[in-house]
Coordinates of C-alpha atoms in Angstrom, one line a residue:
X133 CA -63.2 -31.9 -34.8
X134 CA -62.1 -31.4 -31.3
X135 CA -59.9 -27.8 -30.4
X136 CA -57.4 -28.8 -28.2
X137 CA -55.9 -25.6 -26.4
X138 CA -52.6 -25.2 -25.2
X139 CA -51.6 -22.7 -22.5
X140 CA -47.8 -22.4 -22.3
X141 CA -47.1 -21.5 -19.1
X142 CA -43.2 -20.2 -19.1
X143 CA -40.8 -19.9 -15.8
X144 CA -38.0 -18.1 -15.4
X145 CA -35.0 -20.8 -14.9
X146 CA -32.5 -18.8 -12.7
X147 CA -28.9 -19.8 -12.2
X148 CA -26.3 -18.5 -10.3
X149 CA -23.0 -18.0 -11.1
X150 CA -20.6 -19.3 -9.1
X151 CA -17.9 -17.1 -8.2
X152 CA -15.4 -14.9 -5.9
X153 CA -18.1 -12.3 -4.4
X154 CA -15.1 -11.0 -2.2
X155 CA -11.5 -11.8 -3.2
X156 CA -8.4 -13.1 -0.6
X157 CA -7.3 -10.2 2.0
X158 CA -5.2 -10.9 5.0
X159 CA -5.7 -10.4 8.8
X160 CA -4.1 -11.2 12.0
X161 CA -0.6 -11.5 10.3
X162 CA 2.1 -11.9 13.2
X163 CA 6.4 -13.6 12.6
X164 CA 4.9 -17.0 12.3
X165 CA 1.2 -17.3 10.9
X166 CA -1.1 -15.1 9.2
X167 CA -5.4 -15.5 8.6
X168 CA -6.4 -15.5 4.6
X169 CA -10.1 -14.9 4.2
X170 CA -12.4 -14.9 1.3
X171 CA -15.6 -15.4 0.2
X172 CA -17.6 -17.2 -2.4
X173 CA -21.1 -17.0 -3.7
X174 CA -22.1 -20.8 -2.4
X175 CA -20.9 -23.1 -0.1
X176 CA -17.9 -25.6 -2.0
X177 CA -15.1 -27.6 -0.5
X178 CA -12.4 -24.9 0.0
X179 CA -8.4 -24.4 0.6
X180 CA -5.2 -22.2 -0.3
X181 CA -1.9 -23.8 -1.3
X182 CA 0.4 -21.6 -0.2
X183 CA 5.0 -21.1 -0.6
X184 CA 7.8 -19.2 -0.7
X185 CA 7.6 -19.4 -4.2
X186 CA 5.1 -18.9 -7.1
X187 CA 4.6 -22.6 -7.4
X188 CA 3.3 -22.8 -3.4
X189 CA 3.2 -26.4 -2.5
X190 CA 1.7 -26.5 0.6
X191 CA -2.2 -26.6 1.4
X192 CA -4.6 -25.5 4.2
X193 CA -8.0 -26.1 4.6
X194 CA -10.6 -23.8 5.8
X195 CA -13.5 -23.4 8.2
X196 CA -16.7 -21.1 7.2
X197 CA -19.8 -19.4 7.7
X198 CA -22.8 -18.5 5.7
X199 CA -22.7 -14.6 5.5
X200 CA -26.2 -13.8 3.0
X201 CA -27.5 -16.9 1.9
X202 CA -25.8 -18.9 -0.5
X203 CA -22.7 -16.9 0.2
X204 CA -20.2 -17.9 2.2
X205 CA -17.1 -16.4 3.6
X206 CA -14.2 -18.8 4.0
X207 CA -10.9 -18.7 6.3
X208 CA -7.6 -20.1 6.3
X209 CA -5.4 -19.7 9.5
X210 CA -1.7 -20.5 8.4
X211 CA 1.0 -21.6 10.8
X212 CA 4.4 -22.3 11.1
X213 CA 5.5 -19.5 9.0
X214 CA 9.3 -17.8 9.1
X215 CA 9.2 -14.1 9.9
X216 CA 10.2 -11.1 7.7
X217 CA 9.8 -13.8 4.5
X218 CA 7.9 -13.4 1.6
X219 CA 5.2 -15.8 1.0
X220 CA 2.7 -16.6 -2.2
X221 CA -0.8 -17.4 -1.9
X222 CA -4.0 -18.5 -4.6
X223 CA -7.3 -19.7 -2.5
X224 CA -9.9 -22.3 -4.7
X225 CA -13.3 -22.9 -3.9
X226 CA -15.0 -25.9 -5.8
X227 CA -13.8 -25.2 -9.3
X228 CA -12.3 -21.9 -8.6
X229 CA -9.1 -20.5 -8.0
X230 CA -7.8 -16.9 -7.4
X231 CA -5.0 -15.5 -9.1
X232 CA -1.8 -16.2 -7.1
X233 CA -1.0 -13.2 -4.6
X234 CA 2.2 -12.5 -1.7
X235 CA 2.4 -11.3 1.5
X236 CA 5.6 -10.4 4.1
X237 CA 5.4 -11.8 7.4
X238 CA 6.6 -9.4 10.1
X239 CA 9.8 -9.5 11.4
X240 CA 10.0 -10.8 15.5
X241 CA 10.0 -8.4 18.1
X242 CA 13.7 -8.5 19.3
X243 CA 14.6 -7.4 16.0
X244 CA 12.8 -3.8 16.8
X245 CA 12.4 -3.5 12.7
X246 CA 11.2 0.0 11.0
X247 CA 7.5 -0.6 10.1
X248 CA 5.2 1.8 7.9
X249 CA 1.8 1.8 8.9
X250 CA -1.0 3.5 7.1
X251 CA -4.4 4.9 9.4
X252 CA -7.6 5.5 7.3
X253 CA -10.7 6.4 8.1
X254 CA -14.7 6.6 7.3
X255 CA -14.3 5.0 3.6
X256 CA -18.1 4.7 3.6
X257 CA -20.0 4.7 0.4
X258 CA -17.2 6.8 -1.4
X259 CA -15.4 5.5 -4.6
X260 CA -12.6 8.0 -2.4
X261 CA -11.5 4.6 -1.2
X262 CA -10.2 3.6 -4.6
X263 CA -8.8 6.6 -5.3
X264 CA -6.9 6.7 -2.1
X265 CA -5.5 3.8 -2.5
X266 CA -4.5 3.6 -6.2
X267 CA -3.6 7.7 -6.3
X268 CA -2.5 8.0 -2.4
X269 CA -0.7 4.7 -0.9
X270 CA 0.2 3.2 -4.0
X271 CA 1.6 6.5 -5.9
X272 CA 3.4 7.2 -2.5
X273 CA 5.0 4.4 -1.9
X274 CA 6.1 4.1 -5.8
X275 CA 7.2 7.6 -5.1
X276 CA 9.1 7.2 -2.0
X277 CA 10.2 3.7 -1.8
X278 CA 11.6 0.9 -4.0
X279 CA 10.1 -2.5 -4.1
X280 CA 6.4 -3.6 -3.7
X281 CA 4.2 -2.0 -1.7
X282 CA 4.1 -4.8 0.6
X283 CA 8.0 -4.2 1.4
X284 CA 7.4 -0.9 2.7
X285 CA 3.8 -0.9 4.3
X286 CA 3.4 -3.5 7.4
X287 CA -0.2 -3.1 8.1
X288 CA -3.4 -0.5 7.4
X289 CA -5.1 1.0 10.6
X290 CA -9.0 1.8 9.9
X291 CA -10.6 3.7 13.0
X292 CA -14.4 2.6 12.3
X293 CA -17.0 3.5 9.9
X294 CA -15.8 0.7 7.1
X295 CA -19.3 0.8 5.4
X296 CA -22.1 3.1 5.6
X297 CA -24.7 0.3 7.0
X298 CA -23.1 -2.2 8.3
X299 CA -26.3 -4.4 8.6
X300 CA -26.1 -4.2 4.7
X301 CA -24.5 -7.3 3.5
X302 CA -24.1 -5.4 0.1
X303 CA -22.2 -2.6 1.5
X304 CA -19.4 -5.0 2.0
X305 CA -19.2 -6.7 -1.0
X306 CA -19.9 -4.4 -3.6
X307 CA -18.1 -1.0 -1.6
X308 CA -15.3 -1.8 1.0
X309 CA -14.4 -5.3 -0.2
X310 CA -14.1 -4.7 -4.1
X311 CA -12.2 -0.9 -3.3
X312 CA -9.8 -2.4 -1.4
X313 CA -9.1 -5.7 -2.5
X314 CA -5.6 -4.3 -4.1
X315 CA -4.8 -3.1 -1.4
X316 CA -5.8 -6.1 1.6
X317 CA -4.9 -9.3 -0.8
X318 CA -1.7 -8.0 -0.2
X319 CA -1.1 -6.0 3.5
X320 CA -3.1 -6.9 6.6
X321 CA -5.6 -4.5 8.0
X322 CA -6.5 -3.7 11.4
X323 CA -9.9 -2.1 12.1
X324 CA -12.3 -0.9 15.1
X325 CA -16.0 -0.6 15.0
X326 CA -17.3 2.6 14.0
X327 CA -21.0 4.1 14.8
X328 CA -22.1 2.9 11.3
X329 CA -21.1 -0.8 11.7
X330 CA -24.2 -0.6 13.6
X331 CA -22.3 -3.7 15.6
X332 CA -23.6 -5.8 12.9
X333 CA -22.8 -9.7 12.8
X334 CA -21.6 -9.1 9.1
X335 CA -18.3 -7.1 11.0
X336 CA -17.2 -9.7 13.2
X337 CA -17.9 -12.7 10.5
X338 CA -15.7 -10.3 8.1
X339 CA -12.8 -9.7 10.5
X340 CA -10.1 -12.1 12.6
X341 CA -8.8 -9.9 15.2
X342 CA -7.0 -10.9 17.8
X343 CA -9.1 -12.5 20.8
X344 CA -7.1 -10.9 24.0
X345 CA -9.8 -8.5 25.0
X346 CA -12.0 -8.9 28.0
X347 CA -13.6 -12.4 28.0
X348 CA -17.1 -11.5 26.4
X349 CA -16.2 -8.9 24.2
X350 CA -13.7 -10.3 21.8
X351 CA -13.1 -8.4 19.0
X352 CA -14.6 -5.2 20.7
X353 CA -11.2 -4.2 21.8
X354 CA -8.3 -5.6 21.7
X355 CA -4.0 -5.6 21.1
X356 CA -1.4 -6.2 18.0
X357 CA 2.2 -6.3 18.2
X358 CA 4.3 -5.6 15.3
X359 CA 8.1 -5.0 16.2
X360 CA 8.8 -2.7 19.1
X361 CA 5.1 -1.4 18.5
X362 CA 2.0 -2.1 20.1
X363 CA -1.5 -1.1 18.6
X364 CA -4.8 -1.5 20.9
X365 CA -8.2 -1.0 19.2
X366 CA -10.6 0.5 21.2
X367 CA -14.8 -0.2 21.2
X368 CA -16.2 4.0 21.4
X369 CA -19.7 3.4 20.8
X370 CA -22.5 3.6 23.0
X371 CA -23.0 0.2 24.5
X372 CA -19.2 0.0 25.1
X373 CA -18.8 3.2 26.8
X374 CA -18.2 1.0 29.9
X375 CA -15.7 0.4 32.5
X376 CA -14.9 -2.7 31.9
X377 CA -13.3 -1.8 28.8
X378 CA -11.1 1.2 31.1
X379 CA -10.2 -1.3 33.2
X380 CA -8.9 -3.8 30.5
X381 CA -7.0 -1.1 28.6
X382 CA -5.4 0.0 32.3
X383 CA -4.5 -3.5 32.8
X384 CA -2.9 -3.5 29.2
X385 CA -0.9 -0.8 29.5
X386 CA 0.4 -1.6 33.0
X387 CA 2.4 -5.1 31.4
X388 CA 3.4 -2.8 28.9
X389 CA 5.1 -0.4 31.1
X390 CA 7.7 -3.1 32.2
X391 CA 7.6 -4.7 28.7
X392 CA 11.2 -4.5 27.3
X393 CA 9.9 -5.8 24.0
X394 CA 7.1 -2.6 23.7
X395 CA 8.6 0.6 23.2
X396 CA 5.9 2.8 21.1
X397 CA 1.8 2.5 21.8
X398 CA -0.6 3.2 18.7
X399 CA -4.7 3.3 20.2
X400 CA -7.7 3.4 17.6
X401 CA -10.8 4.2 18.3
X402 CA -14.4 6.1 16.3
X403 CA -14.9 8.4 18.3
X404 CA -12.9 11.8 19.4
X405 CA -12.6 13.7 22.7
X406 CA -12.1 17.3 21.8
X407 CA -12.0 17.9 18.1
X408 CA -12.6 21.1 16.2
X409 CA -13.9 19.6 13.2
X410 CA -16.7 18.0 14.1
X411 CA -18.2 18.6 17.8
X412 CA -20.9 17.2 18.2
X413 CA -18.8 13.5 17.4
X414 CA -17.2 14.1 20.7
X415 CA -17.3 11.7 23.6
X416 CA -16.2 11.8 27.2
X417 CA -15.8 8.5 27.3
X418 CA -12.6 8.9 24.5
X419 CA -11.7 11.4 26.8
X420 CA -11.3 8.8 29.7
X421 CA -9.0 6.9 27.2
X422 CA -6.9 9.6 26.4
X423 CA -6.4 10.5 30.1
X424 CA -5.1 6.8 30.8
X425 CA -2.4 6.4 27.5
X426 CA -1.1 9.9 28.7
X427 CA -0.7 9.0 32.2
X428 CA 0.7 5.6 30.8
X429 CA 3.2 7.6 29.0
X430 CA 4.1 10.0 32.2
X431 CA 4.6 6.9 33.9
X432 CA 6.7 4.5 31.5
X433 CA 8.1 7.5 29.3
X434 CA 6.9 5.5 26.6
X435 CA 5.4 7.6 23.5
X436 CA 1.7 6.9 22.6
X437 CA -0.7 8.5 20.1
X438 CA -4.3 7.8 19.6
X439 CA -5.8 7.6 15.9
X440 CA -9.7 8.7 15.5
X441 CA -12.3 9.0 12.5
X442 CA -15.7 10.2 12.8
X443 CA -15.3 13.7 11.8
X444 CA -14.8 13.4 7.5
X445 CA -11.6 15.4 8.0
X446 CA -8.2 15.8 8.7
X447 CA -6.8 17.0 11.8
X448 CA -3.6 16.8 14.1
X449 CA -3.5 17.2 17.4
X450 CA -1.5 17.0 20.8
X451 CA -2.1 16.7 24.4
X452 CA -0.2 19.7 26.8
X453 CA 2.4 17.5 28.0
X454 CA 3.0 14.8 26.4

């Protein structure tokens, strides 16, 4: 009798779930439209239904971009909105849908509305993140306000250094994305690139910031008005330690001198000129853009203040004069 041998050979079948690798979070908000971005783990047909009610009723459709292969990050640009209304929000890809969330739409400039803003910086690798946000903002605004938090707090300020590697498609997801998401599915945030974003691709495909920098370098540096206030983001690295970007900002705050509409400046950027902390972090360059917001403010009588991370710490500072 023949011996018949059998050799099982046995691969692994892998399947991946499909699913919300980074909820909804909001950018780019302004009186009349607002950008809703999220990613899912593979490409699907994609849009958010949106309302000023729970039960939404109105839909937009998406563009996208592969971010690490099969993920995809998704966004929504809304228009047409009313200002200083509250709206609701749930985003599906294929067969899934988000949980419903709200955002406010700010108010229009003429109105010159009281804003909060939050600045926070260097959140990099640190479950700090969560804890400022669930034991800092949230327990503050609980504490000192009534309503949501996203009736008191207009928009988050980050000065750089989101992730630790900013190459690291993981640092995104799993760190800055999943800390924060209470906070962004909620409030739009506003950040500029810090030294450890290494100016990786994965920033700009993350963020919608406005486009009103110098042609070329969108999303390097640029401006956001909310009521009487204007906030620039500045680029300090090195590689955009350059004139062009002097010259942009000069330009910038020249219109706003004679800008009836503009009556307070707010300017991010990584890097400090003179700080105590830290001093090795210090640049001439920020130096350059301090010297042109204080001579803006000699000149229009406007107030500015500049916002900085890089040092790991809390400081406060003024300029002589102003």
């Amino acid at each position: 009798m023949k011996k018949i041998l059998l050799i099982l050979i046995c691969l692994p079948i892998i399947v991946l779930s499909q699913n919300f690798t980074i909820n909804p979070y909001l950018q780019n908000a302004s009186p009349n439209s607002i950008t809703i971005m999220w990613e899912y783990s593979e490409w699907d047909s994609s849009f958010v239904e949106w309302g000023t009610t729970n039960t939404l009723g109105n839909t937009n459709t998406t563009t996208y971009e592969s971010t690490l292969w099969p993920a995809y990050i998704f966004t929504a640009k809304i228009n047409g909105l009313q200002a200083n209304t509250q709206y609701f929000y749930k985003v599906t890809t294929g067969n899934s849908s988000s949980q419903i969330f709200d955002f406010y739409t700010p108010s229009i400039q003429a109105d010159e509305e009281s804003i909060n803003i939050i600045a926070m910086s260097d959140v990099q690798s640190s479950s700090k993140f969560t804890e400022i946000i669930n034991d800092g903002i949230f327990t503050y605004l609980q504490n000192n306000y009534s309503g949501n938090p996203n009736e008191n707090l207009d928009m988050v300020l980050i000065p750089g250094d989101l992730v630790n590697t900013g190459v690291n498609y993981y640092h995104w997801r799993d760190e800055f994305f999943a800390q924060s998401e209470p906070l962004f599915s909620h409030i739009p945030f506003y950040p500029v690139l810090g030294n450890h974003e290494a100016n990786a691709n994965f920033y700009f495909q993350y963020m919608d910031l406005p486009e009103n920098g110098t042609p070329g370098y969108e999303e390097h540096w640029w401006y956001k008005d909310n009521s009487n206030v204007r906030i620039i983001g500045i680029n300090s690295n090195s590689g955009y330690r350059i004139q062009e970007q002097l010259d942009w900002l000069d330009s910038i705050l020249t219109l706003t001198t004679s800008d009836n509409t503009i009556d307070f400046v707010f300017a991010q950027l990584h890097h400090p000129h003179e700080s105590e902390l830290w001093t090795p972090g210090n640049t001439s360059y920020s130096g350059d853009i301090i010297t042109i917001l204080e001579n803006f403010t000699t000149v229009s009588g406007k107030p500015s203040i500049h916002f900085y991370g890089h040092t790991h710490g809390y400081s406060r500072g003024q300029s002589k004069d102003h």
